[in-house]
Tab-separated table of C-alpha atoms and ligand atoms in Angstrom:
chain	number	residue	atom	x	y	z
J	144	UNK	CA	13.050	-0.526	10.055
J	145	UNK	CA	13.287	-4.464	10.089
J	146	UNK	CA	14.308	-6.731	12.527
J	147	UNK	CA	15.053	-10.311	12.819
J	148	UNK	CA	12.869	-12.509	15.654
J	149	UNK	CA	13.746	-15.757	16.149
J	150	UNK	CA	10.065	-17.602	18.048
J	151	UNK	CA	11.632	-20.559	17.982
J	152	UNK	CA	11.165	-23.834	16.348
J	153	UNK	CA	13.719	-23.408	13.925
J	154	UNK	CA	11.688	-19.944	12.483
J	155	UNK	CA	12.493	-16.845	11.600
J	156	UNK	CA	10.382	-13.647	11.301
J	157	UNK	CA	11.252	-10.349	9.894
J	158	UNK	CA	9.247	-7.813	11.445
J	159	UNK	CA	8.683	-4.378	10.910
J	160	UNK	CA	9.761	-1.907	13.992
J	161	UNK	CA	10.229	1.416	15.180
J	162	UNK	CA	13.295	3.093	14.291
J	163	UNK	CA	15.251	3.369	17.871
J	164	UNK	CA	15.185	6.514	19.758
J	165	UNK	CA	18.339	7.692	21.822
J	166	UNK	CA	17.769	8.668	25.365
J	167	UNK	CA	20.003	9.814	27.737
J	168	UNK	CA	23.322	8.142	27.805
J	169	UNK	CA	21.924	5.595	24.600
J	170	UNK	CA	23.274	5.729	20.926
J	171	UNK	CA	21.582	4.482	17.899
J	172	UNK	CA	24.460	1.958	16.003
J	173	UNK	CA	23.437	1.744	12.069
J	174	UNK	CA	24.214	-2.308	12.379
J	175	UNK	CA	26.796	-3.513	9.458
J	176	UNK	CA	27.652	-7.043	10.870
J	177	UNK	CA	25.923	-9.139	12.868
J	178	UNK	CA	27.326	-12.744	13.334
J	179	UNK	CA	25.076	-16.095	14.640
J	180	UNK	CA	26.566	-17.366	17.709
J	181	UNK	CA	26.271	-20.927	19.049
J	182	UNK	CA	24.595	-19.975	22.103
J	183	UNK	CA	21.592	-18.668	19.485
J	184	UNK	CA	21.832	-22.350	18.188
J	185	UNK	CA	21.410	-23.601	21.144
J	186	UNK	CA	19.089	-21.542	23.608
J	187	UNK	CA	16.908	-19.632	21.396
J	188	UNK	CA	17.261	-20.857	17.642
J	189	UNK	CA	16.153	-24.569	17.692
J	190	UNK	CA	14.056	-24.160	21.071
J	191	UNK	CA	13.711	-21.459	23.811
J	192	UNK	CA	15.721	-23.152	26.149
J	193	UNK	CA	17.462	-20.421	27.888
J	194	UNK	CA	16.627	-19.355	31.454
J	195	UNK	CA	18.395	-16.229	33.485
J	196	UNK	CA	21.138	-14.800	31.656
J	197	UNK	CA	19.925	-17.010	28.702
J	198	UNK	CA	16.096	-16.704	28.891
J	199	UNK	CA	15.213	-14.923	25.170
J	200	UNK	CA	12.193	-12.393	26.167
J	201	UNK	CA	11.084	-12.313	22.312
J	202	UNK	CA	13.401	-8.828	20.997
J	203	UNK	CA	15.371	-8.405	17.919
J	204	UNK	CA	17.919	-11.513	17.751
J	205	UNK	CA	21.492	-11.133	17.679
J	206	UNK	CA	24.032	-10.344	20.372
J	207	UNK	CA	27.294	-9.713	18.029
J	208	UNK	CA	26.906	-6.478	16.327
J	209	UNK	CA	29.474	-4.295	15.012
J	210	UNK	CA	28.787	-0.729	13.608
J	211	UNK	CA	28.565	3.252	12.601
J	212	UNK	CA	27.425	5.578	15.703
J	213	UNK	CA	24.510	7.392	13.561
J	214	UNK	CA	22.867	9.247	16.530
J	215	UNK	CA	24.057	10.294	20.020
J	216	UNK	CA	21.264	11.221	23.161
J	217	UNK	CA	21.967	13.436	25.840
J	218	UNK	CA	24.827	12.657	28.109
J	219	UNK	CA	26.548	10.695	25.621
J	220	UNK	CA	30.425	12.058	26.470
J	221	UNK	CA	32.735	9.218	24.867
J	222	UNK	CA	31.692	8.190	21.701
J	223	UNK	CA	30.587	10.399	18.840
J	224	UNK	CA	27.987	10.571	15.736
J	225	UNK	CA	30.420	8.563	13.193
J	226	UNK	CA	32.489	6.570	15.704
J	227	UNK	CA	32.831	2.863	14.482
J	228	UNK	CA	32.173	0.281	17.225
J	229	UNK	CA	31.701	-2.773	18.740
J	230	UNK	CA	28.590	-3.841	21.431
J	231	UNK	CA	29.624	-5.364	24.237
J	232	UNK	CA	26.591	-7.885	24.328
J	233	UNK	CA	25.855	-7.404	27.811
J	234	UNK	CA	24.737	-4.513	29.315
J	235	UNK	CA	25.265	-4.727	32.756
J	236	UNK	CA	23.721	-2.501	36.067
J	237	UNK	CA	27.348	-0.703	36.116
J	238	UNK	CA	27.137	-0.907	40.117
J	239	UNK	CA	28.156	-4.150	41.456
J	240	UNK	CA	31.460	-6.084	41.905
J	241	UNK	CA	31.471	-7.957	38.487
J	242	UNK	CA	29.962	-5.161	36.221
J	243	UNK	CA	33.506	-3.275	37.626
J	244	UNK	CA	35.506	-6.005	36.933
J	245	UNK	CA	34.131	-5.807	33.444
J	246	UNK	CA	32.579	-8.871	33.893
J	247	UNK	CA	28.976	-7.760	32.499
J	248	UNK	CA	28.335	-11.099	31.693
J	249	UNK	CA	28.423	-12.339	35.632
J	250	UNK	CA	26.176	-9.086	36.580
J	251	UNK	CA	22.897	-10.832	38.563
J	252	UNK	CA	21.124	-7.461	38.872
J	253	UNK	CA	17.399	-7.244	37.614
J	254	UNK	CA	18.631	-4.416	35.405
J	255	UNK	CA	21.270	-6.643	33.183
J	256	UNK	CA	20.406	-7.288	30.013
J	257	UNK	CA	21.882	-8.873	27.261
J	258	UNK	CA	21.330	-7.875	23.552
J	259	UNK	CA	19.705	-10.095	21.513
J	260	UNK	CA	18.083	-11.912	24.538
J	261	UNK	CA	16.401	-9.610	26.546
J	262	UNK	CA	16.748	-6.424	24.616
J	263	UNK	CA	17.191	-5.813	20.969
J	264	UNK	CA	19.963	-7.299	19.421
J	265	UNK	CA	21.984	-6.637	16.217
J	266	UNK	CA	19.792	-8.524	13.290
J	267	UNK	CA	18.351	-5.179	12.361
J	268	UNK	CA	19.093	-2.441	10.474
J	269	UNK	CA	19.864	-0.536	13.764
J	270	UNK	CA	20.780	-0.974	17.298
J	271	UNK	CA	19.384	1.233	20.202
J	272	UNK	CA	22.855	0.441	22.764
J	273	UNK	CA	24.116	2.174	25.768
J	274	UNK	CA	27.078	3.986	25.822
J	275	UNK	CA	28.934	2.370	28.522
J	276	UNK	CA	28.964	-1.228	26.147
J	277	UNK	CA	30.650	0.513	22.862
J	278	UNK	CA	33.794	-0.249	22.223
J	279	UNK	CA	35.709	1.669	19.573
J	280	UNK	CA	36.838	-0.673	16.085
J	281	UNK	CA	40.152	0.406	15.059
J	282	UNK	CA	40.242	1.674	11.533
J	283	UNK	CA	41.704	-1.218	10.041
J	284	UNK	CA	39.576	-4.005	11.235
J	285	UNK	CA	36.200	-4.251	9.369
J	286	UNK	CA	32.665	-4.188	10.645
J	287	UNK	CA	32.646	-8.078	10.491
J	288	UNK	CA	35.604	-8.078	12.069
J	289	UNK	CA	33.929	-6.165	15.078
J	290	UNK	CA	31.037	-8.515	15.610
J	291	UNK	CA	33.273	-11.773	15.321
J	292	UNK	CA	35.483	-9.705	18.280
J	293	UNK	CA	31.740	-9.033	20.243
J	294	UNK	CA	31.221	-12.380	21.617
J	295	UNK	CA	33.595	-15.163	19.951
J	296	UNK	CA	37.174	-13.872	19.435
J	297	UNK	CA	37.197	-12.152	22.834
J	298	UNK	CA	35.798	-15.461	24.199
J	299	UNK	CA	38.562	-17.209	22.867
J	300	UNK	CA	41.386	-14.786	23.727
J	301	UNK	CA	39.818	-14.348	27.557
J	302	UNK	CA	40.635	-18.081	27.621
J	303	UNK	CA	44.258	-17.938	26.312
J	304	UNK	CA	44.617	-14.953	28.793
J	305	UNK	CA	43.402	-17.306	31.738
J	306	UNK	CA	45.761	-20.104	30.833
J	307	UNK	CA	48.559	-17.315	30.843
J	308	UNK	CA	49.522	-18.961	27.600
J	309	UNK	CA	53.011	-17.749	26.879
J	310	UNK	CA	55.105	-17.880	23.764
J	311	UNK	CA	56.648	-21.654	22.863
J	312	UNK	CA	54.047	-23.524	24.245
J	313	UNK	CA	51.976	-25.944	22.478
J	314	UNK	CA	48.073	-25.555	22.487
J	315	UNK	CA	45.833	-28.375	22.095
J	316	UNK	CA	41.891	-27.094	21.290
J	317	UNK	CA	39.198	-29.483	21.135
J	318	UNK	CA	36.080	-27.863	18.970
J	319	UNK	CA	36.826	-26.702	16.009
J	320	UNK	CA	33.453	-24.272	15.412
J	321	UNK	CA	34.261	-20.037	15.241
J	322	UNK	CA	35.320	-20.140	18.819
J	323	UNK	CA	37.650	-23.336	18.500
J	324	UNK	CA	38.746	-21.440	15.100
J	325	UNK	CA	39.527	-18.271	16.963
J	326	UNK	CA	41.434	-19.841	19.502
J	327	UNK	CA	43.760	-21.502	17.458
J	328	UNK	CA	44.232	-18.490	15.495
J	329	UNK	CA	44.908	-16.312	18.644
J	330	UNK	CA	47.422	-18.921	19.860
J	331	UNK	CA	49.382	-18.428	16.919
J	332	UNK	CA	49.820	-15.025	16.931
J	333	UNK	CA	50.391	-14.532	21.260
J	334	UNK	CA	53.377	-17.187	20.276
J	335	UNK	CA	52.474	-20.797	20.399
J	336	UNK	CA	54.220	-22.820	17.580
J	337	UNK	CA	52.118	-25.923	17.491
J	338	UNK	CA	48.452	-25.664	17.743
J	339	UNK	CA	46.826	-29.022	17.342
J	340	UNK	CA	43.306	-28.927	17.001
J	341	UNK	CA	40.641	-31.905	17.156
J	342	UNK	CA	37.123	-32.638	15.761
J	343	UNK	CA	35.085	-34.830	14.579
J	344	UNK	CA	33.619	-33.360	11.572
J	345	UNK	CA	35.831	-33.659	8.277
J	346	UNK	CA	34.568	-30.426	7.000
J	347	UNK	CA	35.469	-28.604	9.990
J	348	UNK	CA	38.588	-29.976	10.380
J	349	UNK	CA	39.459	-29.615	6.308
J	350	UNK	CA	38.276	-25.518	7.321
J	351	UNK	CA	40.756	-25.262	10.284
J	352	UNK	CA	43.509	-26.343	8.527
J	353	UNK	CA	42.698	-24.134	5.024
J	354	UNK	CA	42.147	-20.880	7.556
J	355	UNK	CA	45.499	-21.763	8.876
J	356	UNK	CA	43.515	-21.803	12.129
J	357	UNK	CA	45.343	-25.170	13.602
J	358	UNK	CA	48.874	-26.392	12.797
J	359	UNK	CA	47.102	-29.882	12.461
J	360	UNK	CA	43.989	-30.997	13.047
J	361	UNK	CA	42.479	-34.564	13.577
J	362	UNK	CA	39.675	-36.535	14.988
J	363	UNK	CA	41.028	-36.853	18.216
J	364	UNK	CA	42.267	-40.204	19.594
J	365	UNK	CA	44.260	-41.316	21.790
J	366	UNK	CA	47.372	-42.562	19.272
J	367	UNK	CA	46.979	-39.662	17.096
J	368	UNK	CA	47.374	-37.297	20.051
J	369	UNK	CA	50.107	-38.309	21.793
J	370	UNK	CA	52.092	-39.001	18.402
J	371	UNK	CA	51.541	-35.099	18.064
J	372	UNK	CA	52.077	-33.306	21.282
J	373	UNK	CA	53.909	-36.044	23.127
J	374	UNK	CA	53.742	-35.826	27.356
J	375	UNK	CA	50.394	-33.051	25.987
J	376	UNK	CA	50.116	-29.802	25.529
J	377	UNK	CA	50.868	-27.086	27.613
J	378	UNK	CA	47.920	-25.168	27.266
J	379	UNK	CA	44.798	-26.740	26.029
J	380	UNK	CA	40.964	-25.036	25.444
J	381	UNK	CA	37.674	-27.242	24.799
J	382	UNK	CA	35.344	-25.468	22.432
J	383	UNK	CA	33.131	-28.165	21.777
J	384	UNK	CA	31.105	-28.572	24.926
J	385	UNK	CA	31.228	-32.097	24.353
J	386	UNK	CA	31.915	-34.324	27.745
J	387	UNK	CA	34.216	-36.789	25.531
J	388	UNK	CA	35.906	-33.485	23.771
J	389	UNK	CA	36.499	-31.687	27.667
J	390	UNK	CA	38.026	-35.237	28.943
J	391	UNK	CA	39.936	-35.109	25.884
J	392	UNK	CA	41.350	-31.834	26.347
J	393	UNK	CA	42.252	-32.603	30.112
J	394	UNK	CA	44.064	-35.828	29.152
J	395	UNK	CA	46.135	-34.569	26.646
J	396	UNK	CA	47.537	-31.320	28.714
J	397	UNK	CA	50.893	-31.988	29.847
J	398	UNK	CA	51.637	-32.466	33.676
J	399	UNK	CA	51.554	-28.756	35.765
J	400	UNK	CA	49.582	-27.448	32.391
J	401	UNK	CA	46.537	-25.378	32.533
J	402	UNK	CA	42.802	-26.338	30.478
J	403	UNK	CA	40.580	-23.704	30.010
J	404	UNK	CA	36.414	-25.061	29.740
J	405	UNK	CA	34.955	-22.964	27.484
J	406	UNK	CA	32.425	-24.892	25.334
J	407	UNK	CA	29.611	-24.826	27.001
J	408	UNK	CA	26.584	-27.515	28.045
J	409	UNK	CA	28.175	-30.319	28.839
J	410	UNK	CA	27.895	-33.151	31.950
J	411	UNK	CA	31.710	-34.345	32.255
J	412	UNK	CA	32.576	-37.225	34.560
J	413	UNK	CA	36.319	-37.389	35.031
J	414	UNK	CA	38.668	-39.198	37.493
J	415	UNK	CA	39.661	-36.795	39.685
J	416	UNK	CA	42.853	-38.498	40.790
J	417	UNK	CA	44.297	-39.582	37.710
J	418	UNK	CA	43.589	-37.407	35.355
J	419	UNK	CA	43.827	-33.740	37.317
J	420	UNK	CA	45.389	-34.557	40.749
J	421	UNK	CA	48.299	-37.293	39.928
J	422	UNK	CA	48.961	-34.704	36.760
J	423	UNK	CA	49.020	-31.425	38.905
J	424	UNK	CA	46.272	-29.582	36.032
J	425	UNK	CA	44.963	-26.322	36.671
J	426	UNK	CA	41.411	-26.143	34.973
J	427	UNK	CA	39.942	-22.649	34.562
J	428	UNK	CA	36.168	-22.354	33.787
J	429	UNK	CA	36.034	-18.989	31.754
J	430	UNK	CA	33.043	-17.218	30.280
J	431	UNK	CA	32.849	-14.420	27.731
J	432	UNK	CA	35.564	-11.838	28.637
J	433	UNK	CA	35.528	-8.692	30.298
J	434	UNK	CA	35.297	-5.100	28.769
J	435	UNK	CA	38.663	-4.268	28.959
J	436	UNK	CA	39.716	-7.107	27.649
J	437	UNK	CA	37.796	-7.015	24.322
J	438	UNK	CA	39.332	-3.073	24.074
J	439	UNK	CA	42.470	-5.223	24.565
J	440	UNK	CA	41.737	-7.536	21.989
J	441	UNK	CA	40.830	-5.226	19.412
J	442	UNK	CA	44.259	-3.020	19.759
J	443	UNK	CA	46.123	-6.470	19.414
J	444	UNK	CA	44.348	-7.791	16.460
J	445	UNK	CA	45.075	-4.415	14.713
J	446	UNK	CA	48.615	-4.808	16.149
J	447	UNK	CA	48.986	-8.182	14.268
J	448	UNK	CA	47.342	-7.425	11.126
J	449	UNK	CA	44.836	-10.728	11.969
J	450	UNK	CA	41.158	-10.478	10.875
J	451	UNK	CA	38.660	-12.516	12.889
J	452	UNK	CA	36.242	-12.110	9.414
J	453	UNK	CA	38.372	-14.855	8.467
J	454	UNK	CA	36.270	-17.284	10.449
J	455	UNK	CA	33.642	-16.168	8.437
J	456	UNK	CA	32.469	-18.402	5.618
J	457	UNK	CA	28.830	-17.275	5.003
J	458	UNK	CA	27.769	-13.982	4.442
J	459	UNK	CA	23.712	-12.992	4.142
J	460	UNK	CA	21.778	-10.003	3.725
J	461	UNK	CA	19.102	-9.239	6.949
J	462	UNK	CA	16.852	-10.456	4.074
J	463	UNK	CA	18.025	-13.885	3.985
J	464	UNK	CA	18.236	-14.488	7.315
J	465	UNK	CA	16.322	-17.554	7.795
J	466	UNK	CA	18.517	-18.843	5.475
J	467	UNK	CA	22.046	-18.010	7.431
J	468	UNK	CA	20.262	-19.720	10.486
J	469	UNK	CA	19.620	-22.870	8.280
J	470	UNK	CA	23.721	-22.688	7.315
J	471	UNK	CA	24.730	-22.194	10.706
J	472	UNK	CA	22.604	-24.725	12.282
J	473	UNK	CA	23.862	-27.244	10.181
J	474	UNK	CA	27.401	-26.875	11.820
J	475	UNK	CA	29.611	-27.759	8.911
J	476	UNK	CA	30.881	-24.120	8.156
J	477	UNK	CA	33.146	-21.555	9.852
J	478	UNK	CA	31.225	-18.163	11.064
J	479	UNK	CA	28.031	-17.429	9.596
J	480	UNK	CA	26.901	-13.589	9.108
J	481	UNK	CA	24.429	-11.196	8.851
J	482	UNK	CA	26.424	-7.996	6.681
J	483	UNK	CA	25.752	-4.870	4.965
J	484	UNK	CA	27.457	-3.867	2.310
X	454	LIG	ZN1	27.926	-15.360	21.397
X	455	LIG	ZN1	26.054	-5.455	37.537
């Protein structure tokens, strides 16, 4: 079969591979979406920058697939030949404190590895995955769905959860790429009534507003802002991993409120006293989300009839995927993806 490498240096190879081979406990996913992240921008795309967690040990790119179970090893119990599903991207030791929290993502054991970074990810026309990461798609969410849920919605939902956002409470997200897009959209539907969202490309704020993503969106300063949410918002997320976006986002969320840091890479300098102390903030750094709370995820978005694929602008067969790394590297789209019909 083929698979998508990404050596860095803005390349792409397609490379011929062995077809994956189930062993105990593994399943063989026949990939049907597989979404770029920003993290594949960032650490292994344009330069291999990662290290740890990030460090990309040359493997099949991709660490948001979504797919049909085509072939079970032994000691597979839960999930069946047929099953549709979403990878977890991490795969974790399944022994220590955060890998039972669900927190794969925090797991520091030699034996973690992430797909797509160091073992084969989705950008391929199959996935060798443990067990243990599947999550089951609900019927009426779509394959692309699923791999916008693997890393990006359940990013964005993880933070919403954090901030205990609750219904009638205005939501302030600065960033408006797929994650900034999915939190906007989540806020909606867990309640808020006036999600404001800020960035400073036209395009992607022209896309937030068309997706219905944001109630408004805007470049972000200071006037504009407090015209719109007034004392600031209740809740408020940075996506953009931008120092002058994250001070944004702390600025403009209302005294006792709660910001959630999501976007990541930044350096941010901030006075302590005026602008988190004097206003009483609660700032929660949050990372990925935890298994249980993707599973969560996925029953809700069935629940609300809301399609993460909406986030999706670009579509490509694993044929053209240099070309949906060019598209998503130039940043002025929603979601780019890898699909099969
Ligand atoms: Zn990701
Ligand atoms: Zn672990």
């Amino acid at each position: 079969m083929r698979g998508v490498y990404l050596p860095g240096g803005r390349r792409i190879e397609l490379r011929e591979v062995p077809d994956p081979v189930p062993g105990p406990g593994q399943v063989v996913v026949d990939v049907r979406a597989s979404t770029i992240c920003g993290s594949d921008l960032r650490a292994i795309y344009r330069e291999h920058l990662g290290e740890g967690p990030e460090a990309y040990q040359d493997v099949v790119g991709g660490h948001e697939p979504s797919g049909q179970v085509v072939a079970v090893g032994p000691d597979v119990e839960r999930i069946r030949v047929g099953d549709r599903v979403v990878v977890y991207h991490i795969s974790g030791c399944g022994q220590c404190d955060e890998c039972r929290r669900g927190y794969q993502i925090s797991c520091t054991s030699p034996r973690r590895r992430a797909y797509g970074w160091q073992r084969d990810g989705g950008h391929a026309e199959a996935l060798l995955a443990e067990e243990r990461d599947l999550l089951v798609l609900p019927d009426t969410l779509t394959f692309l769905d699923g791999a916008c849920v693997a890393c990006g919605f359940a990013t964005a939902y993880e933070a919403l959860c954090r901030v205990a956002l609750a219904g009638g409470e205005q939501v302030l997200v600065t960033g408006l790429g797929p994650v900034g897009l999915a939190v906007g959209m989540l806020a909606s539907a867990m309640g808020s009534p006036w999600v404001v969202g800020t960035d400073p490309s036209p395009e992607r704020r022209a896309l937030a507003r068309d997706l219905g993503a944001v109630d408004v969106a805007v470049e972000g300063d200071e006037d504009e802002l407090v015209d719109l949410l007034g004392d600031g918002a209740e809740v408020s997320v940075d996506c953009a991993g931008v120092g002058a976006a994250q001070l944004t986002a702390l600025r403009h969320t209302r005294r006792h409120g709660r910001c959630a840091l999501v976007g990541e890479g930044a350096t941010l300098t901030v006075d302590v006293s005026a602008v988190l102390i004097h206003r009483q903030l609660t700032v929660h750094g949050s990372w990925v989300a935890p298994t249980w709370r993707m599973a969560e995820l996925l029953e809700r978005l069935a629940r609300w009839d809301l399609h993460p694929e909406r986030v999706v602008t670009d579509r490509f067969a694993l044929d053209d995927a240099a070309r949906a790394y060019e598209v998503a590297d130039a940043g002025r789209g929603g979601k780019v993806g890898i699909v099969r019909a």
